[in-house]
Coordinates of N, CA, C and O in Angstrom, one line a residue:
M129 N -3.3 -65.3 53.4 CA -2.1 -64.4 53.4 C -1.3 -64.6 52.2 O -1.1 -65.8 51.7
C130 N -0.7 -63.6 51.6 CA 0.1 -63.7 50.5 C 1.4 -62.9 50.7 O 1.3 -61.7 51.2
Y131 N 2.6 -63.4 50.4 CA 3.8 -62.7 50.5 C 4.4 -62.4 49.2 O 4.4 -63.3 48.3
F132 N 4.9 -61.2 48.9 CA 5.5 -60.9 47.6 C 7.0 -60.7 47.9 O 7.4 -60.0 48.8
I133 N 7.8 -61.4 47.1 CA 9.2 -61.3 47.2 C 9.8 -61.0 45.9 O 9.3 -61.5 44.9
V134 N 10.9 -60.2 45.9 CA 11.6 -59.9 44.7 C 12.8 -60.9 44.6 O 13.5 -61.0 45.6
S135 N 13.1 -61.5 43.5 CA 14.2 -62.4 43.4 C 15.1 -62.0 42.2 O 14.7 -61.6 41.2
D136 N 16.4 -62.3 42.5 CA 17.4 -62.1 41.4 C 17.3 -63.2 40.4 O 17.8 -63.1 39.2
D137 N 16.7 -64.3 40.8 CA 16.6 -65.5 39.9 C 15.3 -66.2 40.3 O 15.3 -67.0 41.3
V138 N 14.2 -65.9 39.6 CA 12.9 -66.4 40.0 C 12.9 -67.9 39.9 O 12.3 -68.6 40.8
E139 N 13.5 -68.5 39.0 CA 13.5 -70.0 38.8 C 14.2 -70.6 40.0 O 13.8 -71.6 40.6
R140 N 15.3 -70.1 40.4 CA 16.1 -70.6 41.6 C 15.2 -70.5 42.9 O 15.1 -71.5 43.6
S141 N 14.5 -69.4 43.0 CA 13.6 -69.2 44.2 C 12.5 -70.2 44.1 O 12.0 -70.8 45.1
R142 N 11.9 -70.4 42.9 CA 10.8 -71.4 42.8 C 11.3 -72.7 43.2 O 10.6 -73.4 43.9
R143 N 12.5 -73.2 42.8 CA 13.0 -74.5 43.2 C 13.1 -74.5 44.8 O 12.8 -75.6 45.4
F144 N 13.6 -73.5 45.4 CA 13.7 -73.5 46.8 C 12.4 -73.7 47.5 O 12.2 -74.5 48.4
Y145 N 11.4 -72.8 47.1 CA 10.1 -72.9 47.8 C 9.3 -74.1 47.5 O 8.4 -74.5 48.3
T146 N 9.6 -74.8 46.4 CA 8.9 -76.0 46.0 C 9.7 -77.3 46.5 O 9.2 -78.1 47.2
E147 N 10.9 -77.4 46.0 CA 11.7 -78.6 46.3 C 12.2 -78.7 47.7 O 12.4 -79.8 48.3
V148 N 12.5 -77.5 48.3 CA 13.1 -77.6 49.7 C 11.9 -77.5 50.7 O 11.8 -78.3 51.7
L149 N 11.0 -76.5 50.5 CA 10.0 -76.3 51.5 C 8.7 -77.0 51.2 O 7.8 -77.0 52.0
G150 N 8.6 -77.6 50.0 CA 7.4 -78.4 49.7 C 6.2 -77.6 49.2 O 5.1 -78.2 49.2
G151 N 6.4 -76.4 48.7 CA 5.3 -75.7 48.1 C 4.9 -76.2 46.8 O 5.5 -77.1 46.2
R152 N 3.8 -75.7 46.2 CA 3.2 -76.1 44.9 C 3.0 -74.9 44.0 O 2.3 -74.0 44.4
V153 N 3.5 -74.9 42.8 CA 3.3 -73.8 41.9 C 1.9 -73.8 41.4 O 1.3 -74.8 41.0
V154 N 1.2 -72.7 41.5 CA -0.2 -72.5 41.1 C -0.3 -71.5 39.9 O -1.3 -71.5 39.3
F155 N 0.8 -70.8 39.6 CA 0.8 -69.9 38.5 C 2.3 -69.6 38.2 O 3.1 -69.5 39.1
G156 N 2.6 -69.4 37.0 CA 3.9 -69.1 36.6 C 4.1 -69.1 35.1 O 3.2 -69.3 34.4
P157 N 5.3 -68.8 34.6 CA 6.5 -68.9 35.3 C 6.9 -67.5 36.0 O 7.6 -67.5 37.0
E158 N 6.5 -66.4 35.4 CA 6.9 -65.1 36.1 C 5.8 -64.1 35.9 O 5.5 -63.7 34.8
P159 N 5.3 -63.6 37.0 CA 5.6 -64.0 38.4 C 5.2 -65.5 38.7 O 4.3 -66.0 38.0
T160 N 5.8 -66.0 39.7 CA 5.5 -67.4 40.1 C 4.7 -67.3 41.4 O 5.2 -66.6 42.4
N161 N 3.6 -67.9 41.5 CA 2.8 -68.0 42.7 C 2.9 -69.4 43.2 O 2.6 -70.4 42.5
I162 N 3.2 -69.5 44.5 CA 3.4 -70.8 45.1 C 2.5 -70.9 46.3 O 2.5 -70.1 47.2
A163 N 1.7 -72.0 46.4 CA 0.9 -72.3 47.6 C 1.9 -73.0 48.6 O 2.5 -74.0 48.2
L164 N 1.9 -72.5 49.8 CA 2.8 -73.0 50.8 C 2.1 -72.9 52.2 O 1.8 -71.8 52.5
A165 N 2.0 -74.0 52.8 CA 1.2 -74.0 54.1 C -0.1 -73.4 53.9 O -0.8 -73.8 52.9
N166 N -0.5 -72.5 54.7 CA -1.9 -71.9 54.5 C -1.8 -70.5 53.8 O -2.6 -69.6 54.1
S167 N -0.8 -70.3 53.0 CA -0.6 -69.0 52.4 C 0.0 -69.2 51.0 O 0.1 -70.3 50.5
F168 N 0.3 -68.0 50.3 CA 0.9 -68.0 49.0 C 2.1 -67.1 49.1 O 2.2 -66.2 49.8
I169 N 3.1 -67.5 48.2 CA 4.3 -66.6 48.1 C 4.3 -66.3 46.6 O 4.1 -67.1 45.7
V170 N 4.5 -65.0 46.3 CA 4.6 -64.5 44.9 C 6.0 -64.1 44.7 O 6.5 -63.3 45.4
I171 N 6.6 -64.7 43.7 CA 8.0 -64.4 43.4 C 8.1 -63.7 42.0 O 7.6 -64.2 41.0
N172 N 8.8 -62.6 42.0 CA 8.9 -61.8 40.7 C 10.3 -61.2 40.7 O 10.9 -61.0 41.7
G173 N 10.7 -60.9 39.5 CA 12.0 -60.1 39.4 C 11.8 -58.7 39.8 O 10.7 -58.2 39.9
G174 N 12.9 -58.1 40.1 CA 12.9 -56.7 40.5 C 12.7 -55.7 39.3 O 12.6 -56.2 38.2
G175 N 12.8 -54.5 39.6 CA 12.7 -53.5 38.5 C 12.5 -52.1 39.0 O 12.3 -51.9 40.2
G176 N 12.6 -51.2 38.1 CA 12.5 -49.8 38.4 C 11.0 -49.3 38.5 O 10.1 -50.1 38.5
P177 N 10.9 -48.0 38.7 CA 9.6 -47.4 38.8 C 8.6 -47.8 37.7 O 9.1 -48.0 36.5
T178 N 7.4 -47.8 38.0 CA 6.3 -48.0 37.0 C 5.3 -46.9 37.2 O 5.3 -46.2 38.1
D179 N 4.3 -46.8 36.3 CA 3.3 -45.8 36.4 C 2.6 -45.9 37.7 O 2.2 -44.8 38.2
D180 N 2.3 -47.1 38.2 CA 1.5 -47.2 39.4 C 2.4 -47.1 40.7 O 1.9 -47.1 41.8
K181 N 3.7 -47.1 40.6 CA 4.6 -46.9 41.7 C 5.8 -46.1 41.2 O 6.9 -46.6 41.1
P182 N 5.6 -44.8 40.9 CA 6.6 -44.0 40.2 C 7.9 -43.7 41.0 O 8.9 -43.3 40.4
T183 N 7.9 -43.9 42.3 CA 9.2 -43.6 43.1 C 9.7 -44.9 43.7 O 10.6 -44.8 44.6
V184 N 9.3 -46.1 43.3 CA 9.7 -47.3 43.9 C 10.5 -48.2 43.0 O 10.1 -48.4 41.8
T185 N 11.6 -48.7 43.5 CA 12.4 -49.7 42.8 C 12.5 -50.9 43.6 O 12.7 -50.9 44.8
L186 N 12.1 -52.1 43.0 CA 12.1 -53.3 43.7 C 13.4 -54.1 43.5 O 13.8 -54.2 42.4
A187 N 13.9 -54.5 44.6 CA 15.2 -55.3 44.6 C 15.3 -56.2 45.7 O 14.6 -56.1 46.8
T188 N 16.2 -57.2 45.6 CA 16.4 -58.2 46.7 C 17.2 -57.5 47.8 O 17.8 -56.4 47.6
P189 N 17.2 -58.1 49.0 CA 17.9 -57.5 50.1 C 19.4 -57.4 49.8 O 20.0 -58.3 49.2
T190 N 20.0 -56.3 50.1 CA 21.5 -56.1 49.9 C 22.3 -56.3 51.1 O 23.5 -56.6 51.1
D191 N 21.6 -56.2 52.3 CA 22.3 -56.4 53.6 C 21.5 -57.4 54.4 O 20.4 -57.1 54.8
P192 N 22.1 -58.5 54.8 CA 21.3 -59.5 55.5 C 21.1 -59.1 57.0 O 20.4 -59.8 57.7
G193 N 21.7 -58.1 57.5 CA 21.6 -57.7 58.9 C 20.3 -57.0 59.3 O 19.7 -57.4 60.3
P194 N 19.9 -55.9 58.6 CA 18.7 -55.2 59.1 C 17.5 -56.1 59.1 O 17.4 -57.0 58.2
G195 N 16.5 -55.8 59.9 CA 15.3 -56.5 59.9 C 14.5 -56.3 58.7 O 14.7 -55.3 58.0
Q196 N 13.5 -57.1 58.4 CA 12.7 -57.0 57.2 C 11.4 -57.7 57.6 O 11.2 -58.4 58.6
Q197 N 10.4 -57.4 56.7 CA 9.1 -58.2 56.9 C 9.4 -59.6 56.6 O 10.1 -59.9 55.6
L198 N 9.0 -60.5 57.4 CA 9.3 -61.9 57.2 C 8.1 -62.8 57.2 O 7.2 -62.7 58.0
P199 N 8.1 -63.7 56.2 CA 7.0 -64.7 56.1 C 7.1 -65.6 57.4 O 8.2 -65.9 57.8
Q200 N 6.0 -66.0 57.9 CA 6.0 -67.0 59.0 C 5.2 -68.2 58.6 O 4.0 -68.0 58.2
Y201 N 5.8 -69.3 58.7 CA 5.1 -70.6 58.4 C 4.9 -71.4 59.7 O 5.9 -71.6 60.4
R202 N 3.7 -71.9 60.0 CA 3.5 -72.7 61.1 C 3.4 -74.2 60.6 O 2.8 -74.5 59.6
V203 N 4.1 -75.0 61.4 CA 4.2 -76.4 61.1 C 3.7 -77.2 62.3 O 3.7 -76.7 63.4
G204 N 3.2 -78.5 62.0 CA 2.8 -79.3 63.1 C 3.9 -79.9 63.9 O 3.7 -80.2 65.1
D205 N 5.0 -80.1 63.3 CA 6.2 -80.7 64.0 C 7.4 -80.0 63.6 O 8.0 -80.3 62.5
I206 N 7.9 -79.1 64.3 CA 9.0 -78.2 63.9 C 10.3 -79.0 63.8 O 11.1 -78.8 62.9
H207 N 10.5 -80.1 64.6 CA 11.7 -80.9 64.6 C 11.7 -81.7 63.3 O 12.8 -81.8 62.7
A208 N 10.6 -82.2 62.9 CA 10.5 -83.0 61.6 C 10.7 -82.0 60.4 O 11.5 -82.4 59.5
A209 N 10.1 -80.8 60.5 CA 10.3 -79.9 59.4 C 11.8 -79.5 59.3 O 12.4 -79.4 58.2
Y210 N 12.4 -79.2 60.5 CA 13.8 -78.9 60.5 C 14.7 -79.9 59.9 O 15.6 -79.7 59.0
A211 N 14.5 -81.2 60.2 CA 15.2 -82.3 59.7 C 15.0 -82.5 58.2 O 15.9 -82.6 57.4
E212 N 13.7 -82.5 57.8 CA 13.4 -82.7 56.4 C 13.9 -81.5 55.5 O 14.5 -81.8 54.5
W213 N 13.7 -80.3 55.9 CA 14.1 -79.2 55.1 C 15.7 -79.0 55.1 O 16.2 -78.7 54.1
S214 N 16.3 -79.4 56.2 CA 17.8 -79.4 56.2 C 18.3 -80.4 55.3 O 19.3 -80.1 54.5
A215 N 17.7 -81.6 55.2 CA 18.2 -82.6 54.3 C 18.0 -82.2 52.9 O 18.7 -82.6 52.0
R216 N 17.0 -81.3 52.6 CA 16.8 -80.8 51.2 C 17.6 -79.6 50.9 O 17.5 -79.1 49.8
G217 N 18.4 -79.1 51.9 CA 19.3 -78.0 51.6 C 19.0 -76.7 52.2 O 19.7 -75.7 52.0
A218 N 17.9 -76.6 53.1 CA 17.6 -75.3 53.8 C 18.8 -75.0 54.7 O 19.3 -75.9 55.4
Q219 N 19.1 -73.7 54.8 CA 20.2 -73.3 55.7 C 19.5 -72.6 56.9 O 19.1 -71.4 56.7
F220 N 19.4 -73.2 58.0 CA 18.8 -72.6 59.2 C 19.8 -71.8 59.9 O 21.0 -72.1 59.9
L221 N 19.3 -70.7 60.4 CA 20.3 -69.8 61.2 C 20.7 -70.4 62.5 O 21.8 -70.3 62.9
T222 N 19.7 -71.1 63.2 CA 19.9 -71.8 64.4 C 18.9 -73.0 64.5 O 17.9 -73.0 63.8
P223 N 19.1 -73.9 65.4 CA 18.1 -74.9 65.6 C 16.9 -74.2 66.3 O 17.0 -73.1 66.7
S224 N 15.8 -75.0 66.4 CA 14.6 -74.3 66.9 C 14.8 -73.9 68.4 O 15.5 -74.6 69.1
E225 N 14.1 -72.8 68.8 CA 14.2 -72.3 70.1 C 12.9 -72.5 70.8 O 11.8 -72.2 70.2
T226 N 12.9 -73.0 72.0 CA 11.6 -73.2 72.7 C 11.3 -72.0 73.5 O 12.1 -71.4 74.2
A227 N 10.0 -71.6 73.5 CA 9.5 -70.5 74.3 C 8.1 -71.0 74.9 O 7.7 -72.1 74.5
P228 N 7.5 -70.2 75.7 CA 6.3 -70.6 76.4 C 5.2 -71.1 75.6 O 4.5 -72.0 75.9
V229 N 4.9 -70.4 74.4 CA 3.8 -70.8 73.6 C 4.1 -71.3 72.2 O 3.2 -71.6 71.4
R230 N 5.4 -71.3 71.9 CA 5.8 -71.8 70.5 C 7.3 -72.1 70.5 O 8.1 -71.6 71.2
D231 N 7.6 -73.0 69.5 CA 9.0 -73.2 69.2 C 9.2 -72.5 67.8 O 8.3 -72.5 67.0
R232 N 10.4 -72.0 67.6 CA 10.6 -71.3 66.3 C 12.1 -71.4 65.9 O 13.0 -71.6 66.7
C233 N 12.3 -71.3 64.6 CA 13.6 -71.2 64.0 C 13.5 -70.4 62.7 O 12.4 -70.1 62.3
Y234 N 14.7 -70.0 62.2 CA 14.7 -69.1 61.0 C 15.6 -69.7 59.9 O 16.6 -70.3 60.3
I235 N 15.2 -69.5 58.7 CA 16.0 -69.9 57.6 C 16.1 -68.7 56.6 O 15.3 -67.8 56.7
R236 N 17.1 -68.8 55.7 CA 17.2 -67.8 54.6 C 16.9 -68.4 53.3 O 17.3 -69.6 53.1
D237 N 16.2 -67.7 52.5 CA 15.9 -68.2 51.1 C 17.1 -67.8 50.3 O 18.0 -67.1 50.7
P238 N 17.2 -68.2 49.0 CA 18.3 -67.9 48.1 C 18.6 -66.4 47.9 O 19.7 -66.1 47.6
D239 N 17.6 -65.6 48.1 CA 17.8 -64.2 47.9 C 18.1 -63.4 49.2 O 18.3 -62.2 49.2
G240 N 18.2 -64.1 50.3 CA 18.5 -63.5 51.6 C 17.4 -63.2 52.5 O 17.5 -62.7 53.6
Y241 N 16.1 -63.5 52.1 CA 15.0 -63.2 52.9 C 15.0 -64.2 54.1 O 15.3 -65.4 54.0
I242 N 14.6 -63.7 55.3 CA 14.5 -64.5 56.5 C 13.1 -65.0 56.5 O 12.1 -64.3 56.3
I243 N 12.9 -66.3 56.9 CA 11.6 -67.0 57.0 C 11.6 -67.6 58.4 O 12.5 -68.3 58.8
E244 N 10.5 -67.2 59.1 CA 10.3 -67.9 60.5 C 9.5 -69.1 60.3 O 8.5 -69.1 59.6
V245 N 10.0 -70.2 60.9 CA 9.2 -71.4 61.0 C 8.8 -71.7 62.4 O 9.7 -71.6 63.3
G246 N 7.6 -71.9 62.7 CA 7.2 -72.0 64.1 C 6.2 -73.1 64.3 O 5.5 -73.6 63.4
Q247 N 6.1 -73.6 65.5 CA 5.1 -74.6 66.0 C 4.5 -74.1 67.3 O 5.3 -73.8 68.2
T248 N 3.2 -74.0 67.3 CA 2.5 -73.6 68.6 C 2.6 -74.7 69.6 O 2.4 -75.9 69.2
T249 N 3.0 -74.4 70.8 CA 3.2 -75.4 71.8 C 2.2 -75.2 73.0 O 2.2 -76.0 73.9
D250 N 1.5 -74.1 73.0 CA 0.6 -73.8 74.0 C -0.6 -74.8 74.0 O -1.2 -75.0 72.9
P251 N -0.9 -75.4 75.1 CA -2.0 -76.4 75.0 C -3.3 -75.8 74.7 O -3.6 -74.6 75.0
P252 N -4.2 -76.5 73.9 CA -5.5 -75.9 73.6 C -6.3 -75.6 74.8 O -6.2 -76.3 75.8
R253 N -7.1 -74.6 74.7 CA -7.9 -74.1 75.8 C -9.3 -74.7 75.7 O -9.8 -74.9 74.7

């Protein structure tokens, strides 16, 4: 899986996804591709229409309220990830929430994107 995000500051976002969340840069500097968990995040600056997308302008979220497509990262120990990433500066919206088959919590990246962090708790079958 690969997620594409638009950033107002690609370098700032690179630092967040590598230094806070522990990803690894595999291509860059712009766009920057980061290996994170079992997926990749591609970070690029915004911009106006191009020949291949003539009616599309790419920009960071302007309103943190409405829903958006969100990356989901699965971790082996959500409480350890919460503690480690918080210590590195991640701003979680709430502590993890327990549900029947998974625990989850959400953080925002520097551009306002919401990221779901989850741990499966359903016993193996």
